XYZ file of C-alpha atoms in Angstrom:
459
model
C 3.739 16.598 -17.271
C 4.802 13.248 -16.370
C 8.241 11.997 -16.749
C 7.718 8.918 -18.810
C 11.649 8.143 -18.554
C 11.023 5.693 -15.155
C 8.254 3.765 -16.971
C 9.906 3.304 -19.987
C 13.069 2.207 -18.185
C 10.957 -0.519 -16.243
C 9.317 -1.614 -19.876
C 13.053 -2.300 -21.037
C 13.895 -4.195 -18.262
C 10.942 -6.501 -18.534
C 11.605 -7.068 -21.711
C 15.736 -8.099 -21.406
C 14.462 -10.378 -18.494
C 11.789 -11.516 -21.191
C 14.729 -12.049 -23.819
C 17.018 -13.834 -21.481
C 14.230 -16.502 -20.950
C 14.216 -16.772 -24.846
C 11.915 -14.224 -25.664
C 8.069 -13.762 -25.406
C 5.031 -11.723 -25.008
C 3.548 -9.919 -22.208
C -0.202 -9.016 -21.776
C -1.126 -6.663 -19.050
C -4.637 -4.885 -18.487
C -5.311 -2.018 -16.016
C -8.106 -2.120 -13.359
C -11.798 -2.429 -14.803
C -14.298 -0.149 -13.466
C -16.601 -0.709 -10.837
C -20.159 0.240 -10.376
C -21.029 1.470 -7.314
C -24.791 1.914 -7.705
C -27.357 3.207 -10.284
C -25.685 5.422 -12.645
C -22.416 5.653 -10.229
C -19.151 4.057 -10.545
C -16.342 4.228 -7.709
C -13.865 6.273 -7.850
C -11.474 4.579 -10.380
C -8.184 3.426 -9.348
C -5.890 1.535 -11.919
C -3.859 -1.371 -11.366
C -0.686 -0.649 -9.746
C 1.305 -3.214 -11.951
C -0.133 -1.659 -15.042
C 0.768 1.951 -13.743
C 4.229 0.635 -12.692
C 5.089 -0.347 -16.480
C 3.153 2.640 -18.207
C 2.659 5.943 -16.176
C -0.988 5.343 -17.539
C -3.935 6.129 -15.658
C -7.310 5.830 -18.026
C -9.433 2.772 -17.439
C -9.963 0.257 -20.289
C -6.258 0.119 -21.129
C -3.677 -2.760 -22.103
C -0.235 -3.198 -22.079
C 1.836 -5.712 -24.475
C 5.557 -6.164 -24.533
C 7.014 -8.110 -27.232
C 10.320 -9.709 -26.693
C 11.008 -11.354 -30.034
C 13.365 -14.404 -30.396
C 15.547 -12.208 -32.790
C 16.300 -9.628 -30.012
C 13.783 -6.984 -31.228
C 11.425 -5.432 -28.756
C 8.197 -3.087 -28.727
C 5.716 -1.617 -26.321
C 2.226 -1.486 -27.554
C -0.710 0.376 -25.775
C -4.181 -0.314 -26.162
C -6.852 2.428 -24.769
C -9.932 3.995 -25.486
C -10.164 5.905 -28.722
C -10.379 9.516 -28.588
C -14.086 10.607 -28.407
C -14.850 14.226 -27.964
C -18.598 13.761 -27.081
C -17.793 11.152 -24.151
C -15.438 13.672 -23.190
C -18.127 15.837 -22.559
C -19.517 13.325 -19.869
C -16.337 11.543 -18.500
C -13.577 14.140 -18.944
C -10.364 14.125 -21.138
C -9.159 10.573 -23.012
C -5.870 10.652 -24.328
C -6.562 8.563 -27.659
C -4.009 6.101 -28.983
C -1.803 8.877 -30.890
C -1.728 11.301 -28.078
C -1.042 8.485 -25.417
C 1.535 6.967 -27.747
C 3.620 10.258 -27.611
C 3.204 11.401 -23.987
C 3.985 7.767 -22.560
C 6.981 6.792 -24.794
C 5.255 3.631 -26.564
C 6.360 2.218 -29.596
C 2.783 1.817 -30.769
C -0.912 2.399 -29.805
C -4.078 1.234 -30.822
C -7.784 1.859 -29.776
C -9.201 -1.058 -27.385
C -11.677 -1.832 -30.024
C -8.690 -2.751 -31.814
C -7.690 -5.746 -29.459
C -8.938 -8.604 -31.438
C -7.632 -7.628 -34.674
C -4.379 -6.951 -33.394
C -3.376 -9.339 -30.405
C -3.335 -12.330 -32.789
C -0.590 -10.863 -34.951
C 1.377 -9.934 -31.507
C 1.295 -13.308 -30.221
C 2.061 -15.041 -33.974
C 4.982 -17.282 -33.661
C 6.478 -15.859 -30.262
C 7.452 -18.652 -28.009
C 6.026 -17.735 -24.672
C 3.123 -15.736 -23.067
C 3.689 -13.748 -20.004
C 0.541 -12.539 -18.185
C -0.667 -12.586 -14.434
C -1.759 -16.221 -13.956
C -4.285 -17.010 -11.341
C -5.880 -14.020 -11.580
C -9.490 -13.117 -13.473
C -8.785 -9.712 -15.692
C -10.708 -8.242 -18.750
C -7.954 -9.766 -21.030
C -8.722 -13.453 -20.204
C -11.149 -13.420 -22.864
C -9.486 -11.249 -25.885
C -6.851 -13.966 -24.903
C -8.565 -17.086 -25.471
C -9.715 -15.797 -28.876
C -6.910 -14.477 -30.108
C -5.020 -17.987 -29.034
C -7.987 -19.733 -30.901
C -7.309 -17.569 -34.023
C -3.509 -18.751 -34.268
C -4.435 -22.346 -33.552
C -7.021 -22.058 -36.558
C -3.836 -20.948 -38.378
C -1.321 -23.771 -37.475
C -1.695 -25.470 -41.015
C -0.658 -22.147 -42.515
C 2.914 -22.218 -40.559
C 1.592 -19.760 -37.760
C 2.338 -21.100 -33.866
C 0.845 -19.975 -30.716
C 3.017 -19.428 -28.039
C 3.712 -22.998 -26.339
C 4.274 -21.996 -22.875
C 2.459 -19.579 -20.318
C 4.719 -17.977 -17.596
C 3.362 -15.575 -14.395
C 4.261 -11.974 -15.288
C 4.187 -10.968 -12.049
C 6.860 -12.690 -9.930
C 9.174 -10.724 -12.481
C 7.879 -7.285 -11.786
C 7.461 -7.996 -7.836
C 10.931 -8.118 -7.335
C 11.044 -4.869 -9.500
C 8.788 -3.352 -6.962
C 10.625 -3.858 -4.053
C 13.277 -1.597 -4.891
C 12.300 2.117 -5.241
C 13.561 4.100 -7.320
C 15.058 8.013 -6.694
C 11.066 9.008 -7.929
C 9.340 6.896 -6.061
C 11.120 7.227 -2.626
C 10.586 11.399 -3.374
C 6.961 10.773 -3.987
C 6.739 8.478 -0.847
C 8.381 10.969 1.343
C 5.896 13.340 0.338
C 3.505 10.848 0.831
C 4.758 10.809 4.435
C 4.967 14.080 5.093
C 1.001 14.759 3.792
C -0.305 11.797 6.293
C 1.824 12.921 9.194
C 0.050 16.484 8.459
C -3.410 14.651 8.926
C -2.354 13.203 11.805
C -1.226 16.385 13.354
C -4.470 17.523 12.389
C -6.592 14.779 14.344
C -4.434 15.009 17.091
C -5.044 18.605 17.578
C -8.510 18.609 16.951
C -9.229 15.587 19.464
C -11.340 16.579 22.366
C -14.312 14.642 24.457
C -17.552 14.992 22.807
C -16.606 14.586 18.822
C -17.092 11.546 17.242
C -14.672 9.392 15.165
C -15.996 10.492 11.720
C -14.906 13.956 12.838
C -11.230 12.979 13.189
C -11.412 11.228 9.616
C -12.734 14.213 8.625
C -9.678 16.191 9.927
C -7.756 13.441 8.271
C -9.335 13.893 4.814
C -9.251 17.506 4.890
C -5.491 17.344 5.558
C -4.900 14.816 2.653
C -6.735 16.767 -0.546
C -5.753 20.197 0.580
C -1.789 19.081 0.667
C -2.389 17.282 -2.586
C -2.903 13.778 -2.224
C -5.380 12.266 -4.998
C -7.363 9.797 -2.112
C -6.849 7.761 1.397
C -4.443 4.902 0.655
C -7.036 2.770 2.736
C -10.300 2.948 4.537
C -8.934 4.977 7.580
C -9.154 3.609 11.215
C -10.319 5.833 14.075
C -11.243 3.785 16.539
C -12.532 5.544 20.353
C -12.090 3.559 23.161
C -12.480 -0.466 23.239
C -12.617 0.029 19.077
C -8.778 0.386 19.039
C -8.856 -3.935 20.215
C -10.630 -4.031 16.560
C -7.696 -4.427 14.482
C -9.668 -3.060 11.132
C -12.211 -1.236 12.867
C -13.516 1.828 10.229
C -14.207 5.048 11.679
C -17.718 5.215 12.773
C -20.429 7.507 14.976
C -18.482 6.211 18.313
C -18.359 9.194 20.794
C -14.568 10.144 21.960
C -14.610 9.941 25.539
C -12.599 11.483 28.538
C -10.294 9.219 29.531
C -10.109 6.935 26.710
C -7.260 6.319 23.887
C -7.687 6.878 20.380
C -6.360 5.073 17.917
C -5.746 6.168 14.033
C -4.401 3.977 11.128
C -4.527 6.446 8.222
C -2.591 7.459 4.977
C -2.745 8.966 1.582
C -2.169 8.189 -1.993
C -0.019 10.592 -3.692
C 0.357 9.910 -7.299
C -0.387 6.233 -6.771
C 2.181 5.672 -3.817
C 0.798 4.722 -0.183
C 1.858 6.312 3.189
C 0.707 4.470 6.642
C 0.988 5.513 9.953
C -0.681 4.780 13.234
C -0.694 6.987 16.187
C -2.600 6.224 19.627
C -3.239 9.014 21.825
C -5.378 10.179 24.904
C -8.506 11.780 23.908
C -8.062 14.623 26.511
C -4.430 14.955 25.838
C -3.315 12.968 29.297
C -2.612 9.386 29.480
C -3.543 7.946 32.496
C -0.945 5.293 34.381
C -2.164 2.086 32.670
C -2.452 3.512 29.451
C 1.032 5.186 29.652
C 2.333 2.049 30.581
C 0.928 0.321 27.411
C 2.067 2.957 25.085
C 5.621 3.351 26.607
C 6.050 -0.597 25.669
C 4.633 -0.345 22.343
C 6.957 2.670 21.565
C 10.096 0.681 22.741
C 9.373 -2.077 20.938
C 8.636 0.307 18.360
C 12.263 1.471 18.924
C 13.755 -1.525 18.843
C 12.439 -2.811 15.600
C 13.343 0.554 13.799
C 16.850 -0.337 15.178
C 16.553 -3.864 13.589
C 15.717 -2.210 10.119
C 18.789 -2.042 8.116
C 20.367 -3.667 5.074
C 21.655 -7.356 5.334
C 19.194 -8.358 8.199
C 16.257 -11.012 7.169
C 13.068 -9.223 6.854
C 11.336 -10.596 9.930
C 14.421 -9.243 12.485
C 12.156 -6.070 13.229
C 9.205 -7.975 14.165
C 11.385 -10.515 16.297
C 12.918 -7.505 18.116
C 9.646 -5.771 18.962
C 8.047 -9.326 20.203
C 11.350 -9.384 22.600
C 10.388 -5.921 23.873
C 6.655 -6.512 24.187
C 6.998 -9.975 25.826
C 9.288 -8.838 28.617
C 7.188 -5.601 29.280
C 3.874 -7.883 29.439
C 5.874 -9.920 32.087
C 6.959 -7.186 33.931
C 3.269 -5.917 33.893
C 2.219 -9.038 35.148
C 0.240 -9.931 32.173
C 2.367 -12.708 31.116
C 3.889 -15.251 33.311
C 6.969 -17.175 33.052
C 10.079 -16.567 31.152
C 10.052 -14.294 27.679
C 11.210 -17.306 25.923
C 8.567 -19.461 27.208
C 6.082 -17.068 26.216
C 7.972 -16.428 22.894
C 7.943 -20.225 22.053
C 4.315 -20.537 23.251
C 3.047 -18.085 21.549
C 1.195 -16.578 24.554
C 1.911 -13.017 23.849
C -0.269 -13.545 20.809
C -3.112 -12.842 23.260
C -2.086 -9.327 23.034
C -0.369 -9.116 19.958
C -1.313 -10.942 16.862
C -0.180 -9.660 13.735
C 3.392 -8.979 12.297
C 5.238 -5.865 13.000
C 5.493 -4.832 9.322
C 4.982 -5.330 5.215
C 6.552 -3.593 1.853
C 4.722 -0.240 1.081
C 4.525 1.442 -2.211
C 1.933 1.568 -4.902
C -0.081 -0.434 -2.582
C -0.542 -0.423 1.017
C 0.373 -4.037 1.398
C 3.103 -3.674 -1.367
C 4.187 -6.118 -3.798
C 7.299 -8.626 -3.258
C 8.208 -12.074 -1.854
C 9.071 -11.987 1.894
C 10.818 -15.336 1.493
C 14.544 -15.648 0.095
C 13.824 -15.565 -3.759
C 17.158 -17.898 -4.317
C 15.413 -20.558 -1.800
C 13.459 -23.321 -3.589
C 10.128 -22.124 -3.324
C 8.877 -25.485 -1.785
C 11.720 -25.757 0.458
C 10.462 -26.448 4.023
C 11.508 -23.650 6.753
C 12.635 -21.371 3.634
C 14.388 -18.162 5.417
C 13.358 -14.541 5.294
C 14.901 -12.504 2.665
C 17.387 -9.813 3.366
C 16.483 -6.340 3.541
C 18.164 -3.912 0.889
C 18.555 -0.477 0.456
C 15.496 1.281 -1.530
C 13.206 -1.005 0.291
C 10.335 0.282 2.211
C 8.764 -1.022 5.194
C 5.844 -0.392 7.804
C 7.299 -0.538 11.774
C 3.945 -1.023 13.676
C 4.162 -3.097 17.238
C 1.148 -2.670 18.667
C -0.895 -4.495 21.907
C -4.385 -5.059 22.438
C -6.049 -5.353 25.973
C -9.749 -7.150 25.563
C -11.164 -8.457 28.912
C -9.635 -11.562 29.989
C -9.166 -13.521 33.286
C -5.346 -12.436 33.351
C -6.545 -8.942 32.707
C -6.497 -6.255 35.145
C -9.840 -4.223 34.960
C -7.702 -0.774 34.636
C -5.749 -2.202 31.588
C -8.872 -3.644 29.932
C -10.276 -1.979 26.421
C -6.957 -0.601 25.789
C -5.467 -0.730 21.974
C -2.123 1.014 21.122
C -0.537 0.711 18.207
C 2.722 3.075 16.596
C 3.318 2.725 12.929
C 5.967 4.293 10.863
C 7.034 4.043 7.283
C 10.962 3.099 7.167
C 13.041 3.459 3.709
C 16.027 1.005 4.325
C 19.112 2.807 3.504
C 22.769 1.905 3.246
C 23.456 2.195 6.872
C 19.962 2.016 8.375
C 16.521 3.120 7.414
C 14.991 6.516 7.573
C 11.479 7.134 8.609
C 9.377 8.903 6.156
C 6.363 9.385 8.842
C 8.760 11.259 11.635
C 7.017 14.775 11.313
C 4.187 13.211 13.756
C 5.360 12.786 17.404
C 5.112 9.116 18.949
C 6.387 9.256 21.971
C 3.867 10.093 24.593
C 5.415 12.596 26.553
C 5.620 14.545 22.843
C 2.225 13.786 22.018
C 0.644 15.037 25.200
C 2.723 18.718 24.707
C 1.269 18.514 21.322
C -2.612 18.430 22.403
C -1.805 20.261 25.369
C -0.873 23.335 23.066
C -3.710 22.779 20.791
C -6.191 22.635 23.919
C -4.518 26.226 24.879
C -4.915 27.803 21.394
C -8.860 26.751 21.265
C -9.049 28.093 24.843
C -7.509 31.754 23.582
C -10.006 34.450 22.202
C -9.508 34.716 18.660
C -7.711 38.318 17.286
C -11.019 39.840 16.263
C -12.708 39.154 19.608
C -9.924 39.812 22.271
C-alpha cells in the first residue's frame, strides 16, 4: 500500500505558497497515453510533476488545488470512472471514490465531469496556476471553463485575473529530496549497480552491444525496477565517442573498450550510472592512461560535491584535472589556464560534469541562484544543499584528429555516479559497482575464471 503522507504534505506546501501569494487555483494534468502503432500503445509513464503531488499513476487524470482567498484549501482529483468491462482489457482502475480514499484527496470526480466541475472550482478565484508554455490535455477544458465564467460575468462571477507558472514552485520543492525519496533512490542505485556488474561479468569478445543491454534489463527487472530510466547506451569501440549512442548490433571486439551508460527507474525515481571497461578484461596502455585520467577527474569532482559550494564547482574541478592530464599526454599544448580559457579542452570533453537527478533523469530545478534576478547578466550558480542529488560524470572522447596519435584514436571513456549531497560532503548511491581500472580488471578476471571452470554437474 502506498504511503500517501508525503504526497499530501507536498500538496499542502503548494497550497500554502499559493495562499501566501493571495490564493488561487492550480491545475495539473498527468501525461497522455501515446500510441506506438496500430492497436498498441507505448508503455505508459505518468507525468513526474503530477506524480510528485499525487502518487497516482493512472492515465487520464488531473489535479486541482484550490487555495481560496479566505484561507480554505482543497485538493481535488479527476480520474477515470470505475469500469469493470474496461478493466477486463486494460486492468484495474480506482475510480473516483476509491482514489479519493486511498490517496487522501478532499474530493474526486470522474474525468468526464471536468467540464461541469472546473468552472465552479475556478469561479471567483484571483489567480490560475498551471504549467505555462506547455501543451497539455488540460488546455482545451481550461479554455472552455474560462469561457463559461466570462459569460457569467454579469451575474457577478469572476474568472481568475492572473495566470502564474506552477512549475517553478514545484521545481524548488523537487530539488531537495525527502527521506522517502532518498531511500528509493538509494535502492535504485543498488539495482542499477547490479546491472552494470552483470554486464561487466558477462562481457567477452564476440558478443554484441545488445547482449549487454539484455543483461542490464534482466538485472533491473529481476530486482524490482519497473523500467529503464532512459534508453541504455551500450557503446563498443569507436561508438563510445558518440555521446548518445543507442545499444545496437556492433560487435564487442578484443582490444577495444565498451562504455555503458544505463540506469533503472524504481517507483518513479531514476538512477544513472556510467562505466567504461575493456572488452577482454585488460586495459591497454593508452586506454588505461585515459581511464585513469577520467577517474582522477571524477574523484576531484566528488571531493568538490559538498553543501555550500556552487553547482558548477564539481565541473570546474573535473576540467582542471582533465586539462592538466591532456597536456601531460601531449594531446593539448600550452598552459592549463590557457586551454581552459580558450575552450581547447572541449575537443575532448564537450559536456557538463553533472545534472540534477530524481523523478526525471535530468531532474527539475534551476541551476542558477534563484535569489538573483532572472535576467541578471552573469547570474551565479546556485549553492548545493543537503538533500540534492546530482550526477558526477566526467569523460574524454578522442575522435581521430591531427593532434590525436593513432593509439589514442576512438577511445571514449566516461565514469558516472549518483551523489547525494549530505551535511558534510556527499554519498555515492552507485558505489556498488567498481570504477577504478584495477578493480574493474579484477572483477572481469574473476568472471572470466568462473566461466572457464567446469560446472559442478560436469566436473
